[in-house]
Short mmCIF file of C-alpha atoms and ligand atoms in Angstrom, two decimals:
data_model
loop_
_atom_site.label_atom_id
_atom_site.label_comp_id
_atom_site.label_asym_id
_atom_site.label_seq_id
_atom_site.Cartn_x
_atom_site.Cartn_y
_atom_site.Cartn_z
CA UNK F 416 11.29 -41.97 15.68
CA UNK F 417 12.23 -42.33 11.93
CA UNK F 418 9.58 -39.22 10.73
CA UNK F 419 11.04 -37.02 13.47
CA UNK F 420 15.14 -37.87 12.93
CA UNK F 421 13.62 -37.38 9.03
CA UNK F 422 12.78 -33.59 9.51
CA UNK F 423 16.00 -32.87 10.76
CA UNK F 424 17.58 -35.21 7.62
CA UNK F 425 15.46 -33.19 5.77
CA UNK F 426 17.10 -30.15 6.43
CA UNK F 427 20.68 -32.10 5.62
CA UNK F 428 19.19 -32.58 2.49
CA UNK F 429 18.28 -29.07 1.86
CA UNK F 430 21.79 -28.04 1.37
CA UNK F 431 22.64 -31.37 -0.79
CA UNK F 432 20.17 -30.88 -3.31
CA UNK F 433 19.44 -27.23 -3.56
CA UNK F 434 15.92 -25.16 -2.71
CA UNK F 435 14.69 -25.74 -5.62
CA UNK F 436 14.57 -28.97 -5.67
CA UNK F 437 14.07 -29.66 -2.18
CA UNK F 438 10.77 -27.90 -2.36
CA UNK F 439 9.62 -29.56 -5.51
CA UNK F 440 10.96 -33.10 -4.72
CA UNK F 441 11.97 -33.74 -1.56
CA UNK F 442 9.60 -31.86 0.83
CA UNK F 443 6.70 -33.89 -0.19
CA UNK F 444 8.33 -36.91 0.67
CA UNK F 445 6.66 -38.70 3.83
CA UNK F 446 8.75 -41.40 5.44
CA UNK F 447 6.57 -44.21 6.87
CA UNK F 448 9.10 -46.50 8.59
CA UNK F 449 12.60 -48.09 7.78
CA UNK F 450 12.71 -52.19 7.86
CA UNK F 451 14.48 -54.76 6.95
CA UNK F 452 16.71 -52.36 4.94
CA UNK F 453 14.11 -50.38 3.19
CA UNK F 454 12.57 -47.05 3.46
CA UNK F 455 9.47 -46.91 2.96
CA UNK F 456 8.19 -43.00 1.68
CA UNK F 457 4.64 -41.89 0.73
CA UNK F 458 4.72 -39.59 -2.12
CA UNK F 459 1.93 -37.63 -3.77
CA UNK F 460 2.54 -39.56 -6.89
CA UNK F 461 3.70 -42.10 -9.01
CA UNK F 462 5.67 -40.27 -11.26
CA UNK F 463 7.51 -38.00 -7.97
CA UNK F 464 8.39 -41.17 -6.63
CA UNK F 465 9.96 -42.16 -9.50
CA UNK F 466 11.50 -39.67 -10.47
CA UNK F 467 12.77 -38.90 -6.65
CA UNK F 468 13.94 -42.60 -7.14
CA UNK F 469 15.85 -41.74 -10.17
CA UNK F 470 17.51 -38.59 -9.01
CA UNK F 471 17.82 -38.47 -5.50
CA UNK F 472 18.04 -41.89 -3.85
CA UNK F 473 21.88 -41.57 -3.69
CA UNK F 474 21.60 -38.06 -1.63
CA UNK F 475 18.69 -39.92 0.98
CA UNK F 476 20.65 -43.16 1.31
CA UNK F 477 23.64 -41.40 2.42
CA UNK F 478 21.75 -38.93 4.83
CA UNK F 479 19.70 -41.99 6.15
CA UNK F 480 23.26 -44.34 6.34
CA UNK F 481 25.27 -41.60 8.00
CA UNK F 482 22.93 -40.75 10.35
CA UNK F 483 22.24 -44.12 12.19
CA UNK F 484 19.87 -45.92 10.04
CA UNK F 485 20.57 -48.91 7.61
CA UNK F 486 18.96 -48.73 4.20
CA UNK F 487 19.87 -50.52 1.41
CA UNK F 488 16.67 -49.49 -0.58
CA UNK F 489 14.52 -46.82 -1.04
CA UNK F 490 10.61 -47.54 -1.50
CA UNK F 491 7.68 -45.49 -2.59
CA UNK F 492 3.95 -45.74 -2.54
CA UNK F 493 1.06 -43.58 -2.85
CA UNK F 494 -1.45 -43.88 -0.07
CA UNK F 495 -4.95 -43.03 -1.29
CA UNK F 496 -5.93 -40.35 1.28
CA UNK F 497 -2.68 -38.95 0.33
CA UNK F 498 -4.47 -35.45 -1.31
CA UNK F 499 -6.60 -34.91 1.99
CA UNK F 500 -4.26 -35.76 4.51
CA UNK F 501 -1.65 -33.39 2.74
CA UNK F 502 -2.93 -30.38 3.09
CA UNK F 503 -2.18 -29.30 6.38
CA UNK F 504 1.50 -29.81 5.90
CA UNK F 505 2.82 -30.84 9.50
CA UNK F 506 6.33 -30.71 8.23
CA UNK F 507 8.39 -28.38 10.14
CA UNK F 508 9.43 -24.44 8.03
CA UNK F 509 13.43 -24.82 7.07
CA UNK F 510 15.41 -22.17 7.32
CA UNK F 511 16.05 -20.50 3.79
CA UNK F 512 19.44 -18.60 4.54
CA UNK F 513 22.49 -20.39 6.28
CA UNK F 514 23.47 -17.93 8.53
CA UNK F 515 27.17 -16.55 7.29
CA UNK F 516 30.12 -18.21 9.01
CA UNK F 517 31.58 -15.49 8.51
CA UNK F 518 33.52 -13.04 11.52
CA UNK F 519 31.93 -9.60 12.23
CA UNK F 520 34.40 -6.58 11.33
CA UNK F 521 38.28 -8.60 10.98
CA UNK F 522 40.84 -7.23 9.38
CA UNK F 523 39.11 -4.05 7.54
CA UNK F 524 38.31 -6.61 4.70
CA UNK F 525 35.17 -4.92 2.84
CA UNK F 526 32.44 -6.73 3.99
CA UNK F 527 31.44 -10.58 3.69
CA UNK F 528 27.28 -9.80 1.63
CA UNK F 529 25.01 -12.56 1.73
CA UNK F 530 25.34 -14.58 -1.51
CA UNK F 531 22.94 -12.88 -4.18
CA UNK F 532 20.88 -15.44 -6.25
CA UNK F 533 21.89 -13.59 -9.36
CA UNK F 534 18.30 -15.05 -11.13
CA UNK F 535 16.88 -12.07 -8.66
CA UNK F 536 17.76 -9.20 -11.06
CA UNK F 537 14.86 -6.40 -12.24
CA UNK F 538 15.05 -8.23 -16.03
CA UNK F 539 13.43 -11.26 -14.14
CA UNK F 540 10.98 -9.68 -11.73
CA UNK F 541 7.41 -9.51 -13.74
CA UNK F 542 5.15 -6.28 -12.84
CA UNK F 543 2.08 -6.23 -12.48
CA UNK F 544 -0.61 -4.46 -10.90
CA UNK F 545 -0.55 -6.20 -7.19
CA UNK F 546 3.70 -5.29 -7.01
CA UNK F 547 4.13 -2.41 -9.53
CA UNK F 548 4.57 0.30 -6.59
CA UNK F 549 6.75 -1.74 -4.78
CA UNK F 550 8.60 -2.08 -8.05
CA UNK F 551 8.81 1.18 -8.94
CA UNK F 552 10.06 2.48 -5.27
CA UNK F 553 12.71 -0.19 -5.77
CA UNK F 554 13.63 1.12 -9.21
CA UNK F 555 14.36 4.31 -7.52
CA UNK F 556 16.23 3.06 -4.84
CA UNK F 557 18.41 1.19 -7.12
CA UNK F 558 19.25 4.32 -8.55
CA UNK F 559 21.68 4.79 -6.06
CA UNK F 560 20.90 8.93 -6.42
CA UNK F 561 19.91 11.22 -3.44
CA UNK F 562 17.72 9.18 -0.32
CA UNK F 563 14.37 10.59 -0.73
CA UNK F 564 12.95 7.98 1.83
CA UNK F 565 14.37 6.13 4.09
CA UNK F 566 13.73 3.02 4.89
CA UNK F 567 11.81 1.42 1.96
CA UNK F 568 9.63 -0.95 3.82
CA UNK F 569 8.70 -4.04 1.39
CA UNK F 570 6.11 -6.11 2.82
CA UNK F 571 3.93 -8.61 1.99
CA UNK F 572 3.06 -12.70 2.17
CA UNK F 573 5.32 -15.13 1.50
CA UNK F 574 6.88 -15.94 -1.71
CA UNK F 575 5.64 -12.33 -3.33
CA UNK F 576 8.96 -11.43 -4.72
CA UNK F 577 10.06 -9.11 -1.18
CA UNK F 578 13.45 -11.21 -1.54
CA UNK F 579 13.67 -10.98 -5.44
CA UNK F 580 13.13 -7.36 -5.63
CA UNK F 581 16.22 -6.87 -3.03
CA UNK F 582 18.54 -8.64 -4.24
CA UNK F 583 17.33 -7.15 -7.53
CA UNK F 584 18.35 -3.53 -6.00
CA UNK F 585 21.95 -4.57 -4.98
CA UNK F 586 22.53 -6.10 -7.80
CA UNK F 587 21.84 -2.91 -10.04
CA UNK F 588 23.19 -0.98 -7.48
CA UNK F 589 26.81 -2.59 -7.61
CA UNK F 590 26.26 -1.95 -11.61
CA UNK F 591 25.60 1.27 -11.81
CA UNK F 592 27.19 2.43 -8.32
CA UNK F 593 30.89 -0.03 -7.69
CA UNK F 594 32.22 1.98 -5.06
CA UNK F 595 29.07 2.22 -3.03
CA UNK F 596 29.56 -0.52 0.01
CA UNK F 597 25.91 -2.63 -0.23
CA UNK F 598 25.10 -4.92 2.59
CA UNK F 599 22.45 -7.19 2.28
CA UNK F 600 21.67 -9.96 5.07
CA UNK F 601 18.52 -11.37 6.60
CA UNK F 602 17.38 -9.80 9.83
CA UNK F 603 18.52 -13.97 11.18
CA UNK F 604 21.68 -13.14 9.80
CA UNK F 605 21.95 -9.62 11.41
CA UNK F 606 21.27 -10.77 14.57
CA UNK F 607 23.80 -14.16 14.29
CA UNK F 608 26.56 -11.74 13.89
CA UNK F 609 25.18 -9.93 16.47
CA UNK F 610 25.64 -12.38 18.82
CA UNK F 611 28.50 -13.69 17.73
CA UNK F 612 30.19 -9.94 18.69
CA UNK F 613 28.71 -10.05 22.12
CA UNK F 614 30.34 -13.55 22.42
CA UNK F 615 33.41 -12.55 20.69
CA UNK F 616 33.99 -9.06 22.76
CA UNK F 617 33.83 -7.42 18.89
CA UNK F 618 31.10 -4.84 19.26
CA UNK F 619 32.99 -2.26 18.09
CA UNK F 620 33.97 -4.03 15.45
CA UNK F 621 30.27 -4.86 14.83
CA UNK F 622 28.99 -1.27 15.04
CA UNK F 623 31.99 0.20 12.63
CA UNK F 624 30.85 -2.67 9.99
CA UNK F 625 27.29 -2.05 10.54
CA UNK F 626 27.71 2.17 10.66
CA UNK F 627 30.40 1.87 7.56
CA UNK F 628 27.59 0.75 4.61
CA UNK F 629 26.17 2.81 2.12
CA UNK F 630 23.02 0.99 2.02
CA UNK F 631 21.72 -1.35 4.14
CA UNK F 632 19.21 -3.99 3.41
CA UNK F 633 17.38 -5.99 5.82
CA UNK F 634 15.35 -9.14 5.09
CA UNK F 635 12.51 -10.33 7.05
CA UNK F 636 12.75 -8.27 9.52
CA UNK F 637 9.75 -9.74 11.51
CA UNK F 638 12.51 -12.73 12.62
CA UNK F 639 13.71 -9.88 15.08
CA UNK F 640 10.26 -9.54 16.94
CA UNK F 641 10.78 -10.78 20.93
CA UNK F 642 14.06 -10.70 21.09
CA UNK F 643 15.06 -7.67 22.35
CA UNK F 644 18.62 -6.77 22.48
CA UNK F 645 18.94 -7.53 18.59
CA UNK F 646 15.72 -5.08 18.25
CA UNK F 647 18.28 -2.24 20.38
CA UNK F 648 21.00 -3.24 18.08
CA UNK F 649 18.68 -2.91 15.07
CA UNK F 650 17.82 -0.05 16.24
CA UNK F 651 20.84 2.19 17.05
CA UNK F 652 22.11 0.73 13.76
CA UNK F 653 18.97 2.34 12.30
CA UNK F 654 19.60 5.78 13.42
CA UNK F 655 23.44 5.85 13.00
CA UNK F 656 22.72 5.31 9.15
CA UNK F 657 19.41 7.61 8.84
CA UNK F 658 21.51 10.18 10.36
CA UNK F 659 24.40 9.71 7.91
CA UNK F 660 21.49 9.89 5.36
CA UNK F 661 22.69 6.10 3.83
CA UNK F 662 19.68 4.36 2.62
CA UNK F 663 17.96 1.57 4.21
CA UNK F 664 15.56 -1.16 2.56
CA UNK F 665 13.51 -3.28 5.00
CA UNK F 666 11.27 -6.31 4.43
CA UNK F 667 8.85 -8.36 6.65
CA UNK F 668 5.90 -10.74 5.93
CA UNK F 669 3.65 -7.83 7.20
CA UNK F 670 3.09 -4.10 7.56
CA UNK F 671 5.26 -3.19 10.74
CA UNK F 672 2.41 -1.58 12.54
CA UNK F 673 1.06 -5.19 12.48
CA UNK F 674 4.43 -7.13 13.70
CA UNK F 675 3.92 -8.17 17.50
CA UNK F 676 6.61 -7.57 20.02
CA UNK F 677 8.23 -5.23 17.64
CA UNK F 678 9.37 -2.31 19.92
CA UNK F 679 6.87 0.77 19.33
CA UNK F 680 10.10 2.53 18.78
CA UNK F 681 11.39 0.48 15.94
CA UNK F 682 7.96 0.60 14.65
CA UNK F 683 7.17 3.60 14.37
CA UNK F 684 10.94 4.19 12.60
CA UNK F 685 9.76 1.95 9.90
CA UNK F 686 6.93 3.65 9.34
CA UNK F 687 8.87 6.89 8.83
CA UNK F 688 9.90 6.08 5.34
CA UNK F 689 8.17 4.53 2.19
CA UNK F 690 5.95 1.54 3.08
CA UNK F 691 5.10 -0.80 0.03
CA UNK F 692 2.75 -3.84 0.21
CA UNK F 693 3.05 -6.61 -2.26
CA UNK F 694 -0.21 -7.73 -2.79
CA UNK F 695 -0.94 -11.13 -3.81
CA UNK F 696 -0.34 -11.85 -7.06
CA UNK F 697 -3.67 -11.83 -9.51
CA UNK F 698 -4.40 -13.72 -12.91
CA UNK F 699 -2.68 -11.31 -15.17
CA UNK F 700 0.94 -11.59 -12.80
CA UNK F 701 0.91 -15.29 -12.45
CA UNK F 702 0.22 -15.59 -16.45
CA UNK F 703 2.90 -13.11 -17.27
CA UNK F 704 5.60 -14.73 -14.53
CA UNK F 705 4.94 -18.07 -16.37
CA UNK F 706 5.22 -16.76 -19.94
CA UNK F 707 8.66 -15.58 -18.84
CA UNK F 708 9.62 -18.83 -16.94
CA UNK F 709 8.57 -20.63 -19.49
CA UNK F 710 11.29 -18.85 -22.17
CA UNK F 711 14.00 -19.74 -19.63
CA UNK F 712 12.83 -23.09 -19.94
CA UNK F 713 12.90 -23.32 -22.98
CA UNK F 714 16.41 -22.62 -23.36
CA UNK F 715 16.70 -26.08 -20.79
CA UNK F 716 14.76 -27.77 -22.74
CA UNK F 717 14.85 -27.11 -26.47
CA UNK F 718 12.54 -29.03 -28.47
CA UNK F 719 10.08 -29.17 -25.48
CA UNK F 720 6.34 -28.33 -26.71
CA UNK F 721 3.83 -26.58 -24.73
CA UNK F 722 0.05 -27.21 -25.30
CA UNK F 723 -1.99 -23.59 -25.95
CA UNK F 724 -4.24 -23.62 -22.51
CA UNK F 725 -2.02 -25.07 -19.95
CA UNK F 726 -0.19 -21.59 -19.11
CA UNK F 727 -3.51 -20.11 -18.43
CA UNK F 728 -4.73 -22.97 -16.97
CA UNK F 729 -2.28 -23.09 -14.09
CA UNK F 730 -2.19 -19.52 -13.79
CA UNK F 731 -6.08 -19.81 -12.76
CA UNK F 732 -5.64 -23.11 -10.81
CA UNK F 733 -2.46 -22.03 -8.65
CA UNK F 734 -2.70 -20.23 -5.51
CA UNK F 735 -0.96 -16.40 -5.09
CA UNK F 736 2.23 -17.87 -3.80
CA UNK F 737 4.60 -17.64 -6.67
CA UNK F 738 7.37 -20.40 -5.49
CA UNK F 739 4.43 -22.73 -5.66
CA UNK F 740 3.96 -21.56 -8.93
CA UNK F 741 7.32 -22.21 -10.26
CA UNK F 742 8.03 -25.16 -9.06
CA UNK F 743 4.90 -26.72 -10.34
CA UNK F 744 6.32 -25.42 -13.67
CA UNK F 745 9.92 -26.63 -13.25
CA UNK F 746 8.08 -29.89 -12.03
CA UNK F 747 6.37 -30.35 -15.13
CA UNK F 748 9.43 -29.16 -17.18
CA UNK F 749 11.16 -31.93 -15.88
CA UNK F 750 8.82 -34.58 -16.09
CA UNK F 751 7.77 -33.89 -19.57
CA UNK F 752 10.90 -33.65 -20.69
CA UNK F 753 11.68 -37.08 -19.03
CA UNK F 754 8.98 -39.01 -21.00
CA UNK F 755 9.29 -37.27 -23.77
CA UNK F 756 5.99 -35.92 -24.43
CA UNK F 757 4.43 -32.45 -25.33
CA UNK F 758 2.99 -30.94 -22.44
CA UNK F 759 -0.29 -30.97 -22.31
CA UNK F 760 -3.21 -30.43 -20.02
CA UNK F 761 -3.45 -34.65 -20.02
CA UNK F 762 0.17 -34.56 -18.45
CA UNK F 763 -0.34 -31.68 -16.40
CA UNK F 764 -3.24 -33.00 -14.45
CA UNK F 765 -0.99 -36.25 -13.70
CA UNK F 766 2.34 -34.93 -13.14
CA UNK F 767 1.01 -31.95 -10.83
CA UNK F 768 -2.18 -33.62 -9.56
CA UNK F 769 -1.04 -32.83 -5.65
CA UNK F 770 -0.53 -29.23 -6.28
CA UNK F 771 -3.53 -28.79 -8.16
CA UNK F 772 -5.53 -30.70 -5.48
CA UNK F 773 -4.02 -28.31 -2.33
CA UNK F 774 -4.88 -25.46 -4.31
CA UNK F 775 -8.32 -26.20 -5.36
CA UNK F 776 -10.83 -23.51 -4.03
CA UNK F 777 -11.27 -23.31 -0.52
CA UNK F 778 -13.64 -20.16 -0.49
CA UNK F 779 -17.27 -21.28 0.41
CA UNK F 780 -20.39 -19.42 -0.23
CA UNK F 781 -20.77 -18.49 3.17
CA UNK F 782 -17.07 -17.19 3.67
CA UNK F 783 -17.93 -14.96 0.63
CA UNK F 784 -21.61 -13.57 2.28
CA UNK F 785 -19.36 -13.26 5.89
CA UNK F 786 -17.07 -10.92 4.17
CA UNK F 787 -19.16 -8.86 1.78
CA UNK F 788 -21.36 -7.83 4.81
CA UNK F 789 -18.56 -7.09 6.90
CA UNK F 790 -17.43 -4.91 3.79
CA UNK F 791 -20.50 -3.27 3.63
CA UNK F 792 -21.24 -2.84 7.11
CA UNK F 793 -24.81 -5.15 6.79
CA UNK F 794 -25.93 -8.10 8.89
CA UNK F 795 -25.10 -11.53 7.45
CA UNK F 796 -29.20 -11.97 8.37
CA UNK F 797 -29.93 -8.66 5.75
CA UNK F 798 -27.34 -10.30 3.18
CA UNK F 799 -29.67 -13.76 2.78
CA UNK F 800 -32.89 -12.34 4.14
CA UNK F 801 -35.71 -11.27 2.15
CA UNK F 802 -35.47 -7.54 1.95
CA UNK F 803 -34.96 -5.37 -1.12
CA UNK F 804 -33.66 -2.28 -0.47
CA UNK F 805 -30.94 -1.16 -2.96
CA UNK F 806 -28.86 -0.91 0.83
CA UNK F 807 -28.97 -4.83 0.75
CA UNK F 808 -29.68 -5.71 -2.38
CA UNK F 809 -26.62 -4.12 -3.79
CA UNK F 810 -24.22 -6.06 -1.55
CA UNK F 811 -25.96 -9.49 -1.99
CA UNK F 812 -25.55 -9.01 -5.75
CA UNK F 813 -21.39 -8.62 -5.38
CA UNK F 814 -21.16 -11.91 -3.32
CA UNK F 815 -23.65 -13.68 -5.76
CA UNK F 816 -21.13 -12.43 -8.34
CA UNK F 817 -18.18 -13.71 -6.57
CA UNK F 818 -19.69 -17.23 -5.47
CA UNK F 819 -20.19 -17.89 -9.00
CA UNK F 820 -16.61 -16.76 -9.78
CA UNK F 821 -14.82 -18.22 -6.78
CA UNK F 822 -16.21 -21.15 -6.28
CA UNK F 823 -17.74 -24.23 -8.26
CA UNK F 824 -21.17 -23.50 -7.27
CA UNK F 825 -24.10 -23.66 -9.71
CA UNK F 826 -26.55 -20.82 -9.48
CA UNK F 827 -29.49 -23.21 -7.99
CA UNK F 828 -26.22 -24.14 -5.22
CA UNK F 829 -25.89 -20.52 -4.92
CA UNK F 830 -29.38 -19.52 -4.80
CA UNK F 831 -30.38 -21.91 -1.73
CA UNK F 832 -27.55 -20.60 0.39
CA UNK F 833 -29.12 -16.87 -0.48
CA UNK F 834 -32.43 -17.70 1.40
CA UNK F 835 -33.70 -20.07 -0.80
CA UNK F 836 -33.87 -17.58 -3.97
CA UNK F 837 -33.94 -18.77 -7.48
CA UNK F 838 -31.57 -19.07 -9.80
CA UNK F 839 -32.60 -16.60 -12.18
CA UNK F 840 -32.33 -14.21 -9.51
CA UNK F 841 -28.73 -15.18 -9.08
CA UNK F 842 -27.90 -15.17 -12.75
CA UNK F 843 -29.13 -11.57 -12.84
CA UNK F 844 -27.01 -10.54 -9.38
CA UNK F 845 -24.33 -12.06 -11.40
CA UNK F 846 -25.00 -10.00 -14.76
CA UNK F 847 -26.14 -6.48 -12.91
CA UNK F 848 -22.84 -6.43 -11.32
CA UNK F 849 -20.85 -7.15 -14.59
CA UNK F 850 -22.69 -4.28 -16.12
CA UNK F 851 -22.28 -2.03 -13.08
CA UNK F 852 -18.03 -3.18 -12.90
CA UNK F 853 -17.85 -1.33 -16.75
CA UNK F 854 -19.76 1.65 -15.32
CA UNK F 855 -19.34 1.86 -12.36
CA UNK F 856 -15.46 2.49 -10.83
CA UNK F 857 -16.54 1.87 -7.19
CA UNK F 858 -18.60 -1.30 -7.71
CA UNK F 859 -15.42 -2.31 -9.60
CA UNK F 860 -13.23 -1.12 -6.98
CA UNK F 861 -14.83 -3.07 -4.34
CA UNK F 862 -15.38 -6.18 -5.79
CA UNK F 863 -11.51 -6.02 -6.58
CA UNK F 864 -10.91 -5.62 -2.96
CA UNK F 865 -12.97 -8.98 -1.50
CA UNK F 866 -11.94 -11.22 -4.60
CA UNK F 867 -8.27 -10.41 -2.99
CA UNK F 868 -9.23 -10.67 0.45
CA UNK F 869 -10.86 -13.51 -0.11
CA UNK F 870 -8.31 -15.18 -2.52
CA UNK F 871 -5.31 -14.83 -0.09
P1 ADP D 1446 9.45 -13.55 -0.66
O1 ADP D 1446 10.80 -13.08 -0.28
O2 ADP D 1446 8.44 -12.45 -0.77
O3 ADP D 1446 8.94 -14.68 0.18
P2 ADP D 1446 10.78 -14.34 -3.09
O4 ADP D 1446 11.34 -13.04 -3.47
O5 ADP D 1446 11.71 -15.33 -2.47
O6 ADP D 1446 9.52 -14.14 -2.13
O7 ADP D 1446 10.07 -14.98 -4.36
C1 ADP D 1446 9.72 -16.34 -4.44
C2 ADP D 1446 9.98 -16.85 -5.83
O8 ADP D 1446 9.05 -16.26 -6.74
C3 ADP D 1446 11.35 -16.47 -6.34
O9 ADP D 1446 11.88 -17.54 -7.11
C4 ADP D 1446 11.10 -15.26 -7.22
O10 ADP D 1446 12.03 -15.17 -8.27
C5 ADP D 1446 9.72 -15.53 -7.75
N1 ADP D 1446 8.95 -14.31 -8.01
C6 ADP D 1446 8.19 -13.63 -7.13
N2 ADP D 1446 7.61 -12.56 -7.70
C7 ADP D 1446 8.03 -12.55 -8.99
C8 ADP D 1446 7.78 -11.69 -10.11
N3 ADP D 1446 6.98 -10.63 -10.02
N4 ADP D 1446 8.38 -12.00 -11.28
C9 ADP D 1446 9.18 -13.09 -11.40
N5 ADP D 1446 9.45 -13.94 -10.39
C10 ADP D 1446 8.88 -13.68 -9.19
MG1 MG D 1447 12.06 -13.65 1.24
#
């Protein structure tokens, strides 16, 4: 009973201590049991569950004291299968945004916005080739000139920057643009109020807020799929503005086409405007976002050193998700500057060893020859079988290539999962398509498109 009361404590905890550090410190935390006055947590390691000790035992006590449970001490261990058993994290998603308390319409007040984080501006937001279109169209929008489309759809997978890059746009656009009225909410937030008019009797109210904006901006608009009278809501809201020619931005954790029991007619509204994807981010982006975290840091810290290596290092290690990615940085931040010690790729491999083990390659050999002969339209049998034609050869070279770049295979490895083929024949896959990548723009091209297919 403890672990299940403990998600919803979790969520108590959330608001006490802040996202950030809920996701880096807290969220890992597994309770085992409470006895004889102690709670007993697993963490991922010794120096979280000190530090968690340090720092946050006075926020769990009270949670766990006020809500039933008597605790006098907190305890930590770390179990040995804790890397394995980790990574399918059971623990239940928290909501991000509080819904505002706030009343719909009232007394002609301009209108209660969703808090901005104001670290969420353009100066922060890193480009890079997997969000620079999305950038730019935001850029424009943030102009606050003429609508040349409407919506902007932002989509893409989670922690991408779709939430960064809006708040981003009202921010700029309350600098350059004061009188213009700028709503922001999440589509949960939208359809709270929502309800709360229908409850209320204050639809009027609602719709004279909701028709009244200059721009609107709705986040995560996938939260409104299945539930349909918010989607008619959403919907009139939609066309009241588009026909006022006010500018809408949209974003959702996919492209709408691909957003179940979204109404085909809200769909295919979306899908009238600009639609962006944020891919997922690449080596380059992750390097640059931690060069510029890292100076922020640094005004934190001062005095903290920073090994050459360990930048690039995460950047390769760390999956596409950039929240992982900064916390594992303000993680080691913190813990370095705790000890006292330079970091270094010695203390990065301790104080992030859980991160580094979730994220460590998943793509197999076989996942790699699945895709490439989807890609290219072959049989998995042609891919690994003995015949040369260029028609097979070709595409058995570009997943040779990426086996030896996405996973820890040695050519040998790689060669017996190709049919038994040597590895000389692998090392030259790997080298004709390196040659052919400088040469050859589709080759390069396509081998772009399954290392991110495969990497996401
Ligand atoms: P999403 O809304 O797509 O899930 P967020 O906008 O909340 O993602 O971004 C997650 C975190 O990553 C935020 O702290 C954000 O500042 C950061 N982030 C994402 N992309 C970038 C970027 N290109 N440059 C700098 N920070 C970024
Ligand atoms: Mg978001």
């Amino acid at each position: 009973m403890i672990r299940e009361k403990w998600d919803d404590l979790r969520e108590t905890l959330l608001r006490t201590v802040g996202e950030n550090n809920f996701r880096t410190w807290i969220e890992p935390l597994r309770v085992v049991e409470v006895q004889d006055g102690i709670a007993l947590f697993d963490v991922p390691t010794n120096f979280m569950g000190n530090y968690v000790a340090r720092n946050f035992s006075d926020a769990i006590l009270h949670v766990l004291n006020t809500n039933g449970e008597s605790v006098q001490r907190l305890s930590f261990q770390v179990p040995a299968e804790f890397g394995e058993r980790r990574v399918p994290n059971p623990a239940p998603t928290v909501r991000r945004e509080v819904p505002n308390a706030a009343p719909a319409g009232g007394s002609g007040d301009a209108i209660q916005t969703a808090p901005l984080e104001p670290r969420f501006t353009f100066d922060s937001f890193v480009v890079g080739k997997p969000n620079e279109l999305a950038h730019a169209a935001a850029r424009r929008v943030a102009e606050g000139g003429a609508v040349t489309f409407n919506p902007l759809v932002l989509y893409g997978g989670v922690g991408l920057g779709k939430t960064h890059l809006m708040h981003a746009i009202a921010w700029e656009l309350k600098a350059r643009r004061p009188e213009m009225n700028v709503l922001y909410l999440s589509a949960e937030q939208f359809m709270y109020r929502f309800v709360q008019a229908l409850r209320e009797r204050k639809m009027m109210d609602f719709k004279h807020l909701f028709r009244s904006v200059d721009v609107l901006m709705v986040d995560d608009v996938q939260f409104i799929a299945g539930k349909e009278s918010t989607q008619e809501e959403f919907f009139h809201t939609f066309n009241a503005l588009v026909d006022q020619n006010k500018q809408i931005i949209i974003s959702a954790d996919r492209a709408p086409g691909e957003i179940k029991e979204l109404e085909d007619r809200v769909k295919s509204r979306l899908q009238c405007g600009l639609v962006v994807d944020l891919h997922p981010t690449d080596y380059e982006l992750r390097l640059g976002i931690l060069q510029s975290k890292v100076l922020q840091y640094q005004d934190s810290y001062p005095g903290l050193e920073l090994a050459p290596g360990v930048l690039e290092f995460l950047a390769q290690r760390i999956s596409t998700n950039v929240r992982v990615l900064e916390g594992a940085l303000t993680r080691l931040f913190a813990f370095a500057s705790l000890v006292g010690r330079e970091i270094d790729m010695d203390l990065t491999q301790d104080c992030l060893a859980d991160v580094l083990r979730a994220a460590e390659r998943k793509i197999t050999v076989e996942e790699i020859q699945r895709r490439v002969s989807e890609y290219y339209n072959i049989r998995l049998s042609d891919m690994v079988g003995p015949k040369r034609l260029r028609s097979f050869a070709r595409p058995r070279q570009v997943a040779m290539y990426l086996a030896k770049h996405l996973t820890s295979r040695s050519l040998p490895e790689i060669g017996r999962r190709f049919g038994g083929r040597d590895h000389t024949t692998v090392m030259h896959g790997v080298r004709r398509i390196e040659e052919l990548k400088q040469t050859d723009g589709q080759i390069a091209e396509d081998v772009e498109m399954l290392r991110r297919t495969l990497e996401a």
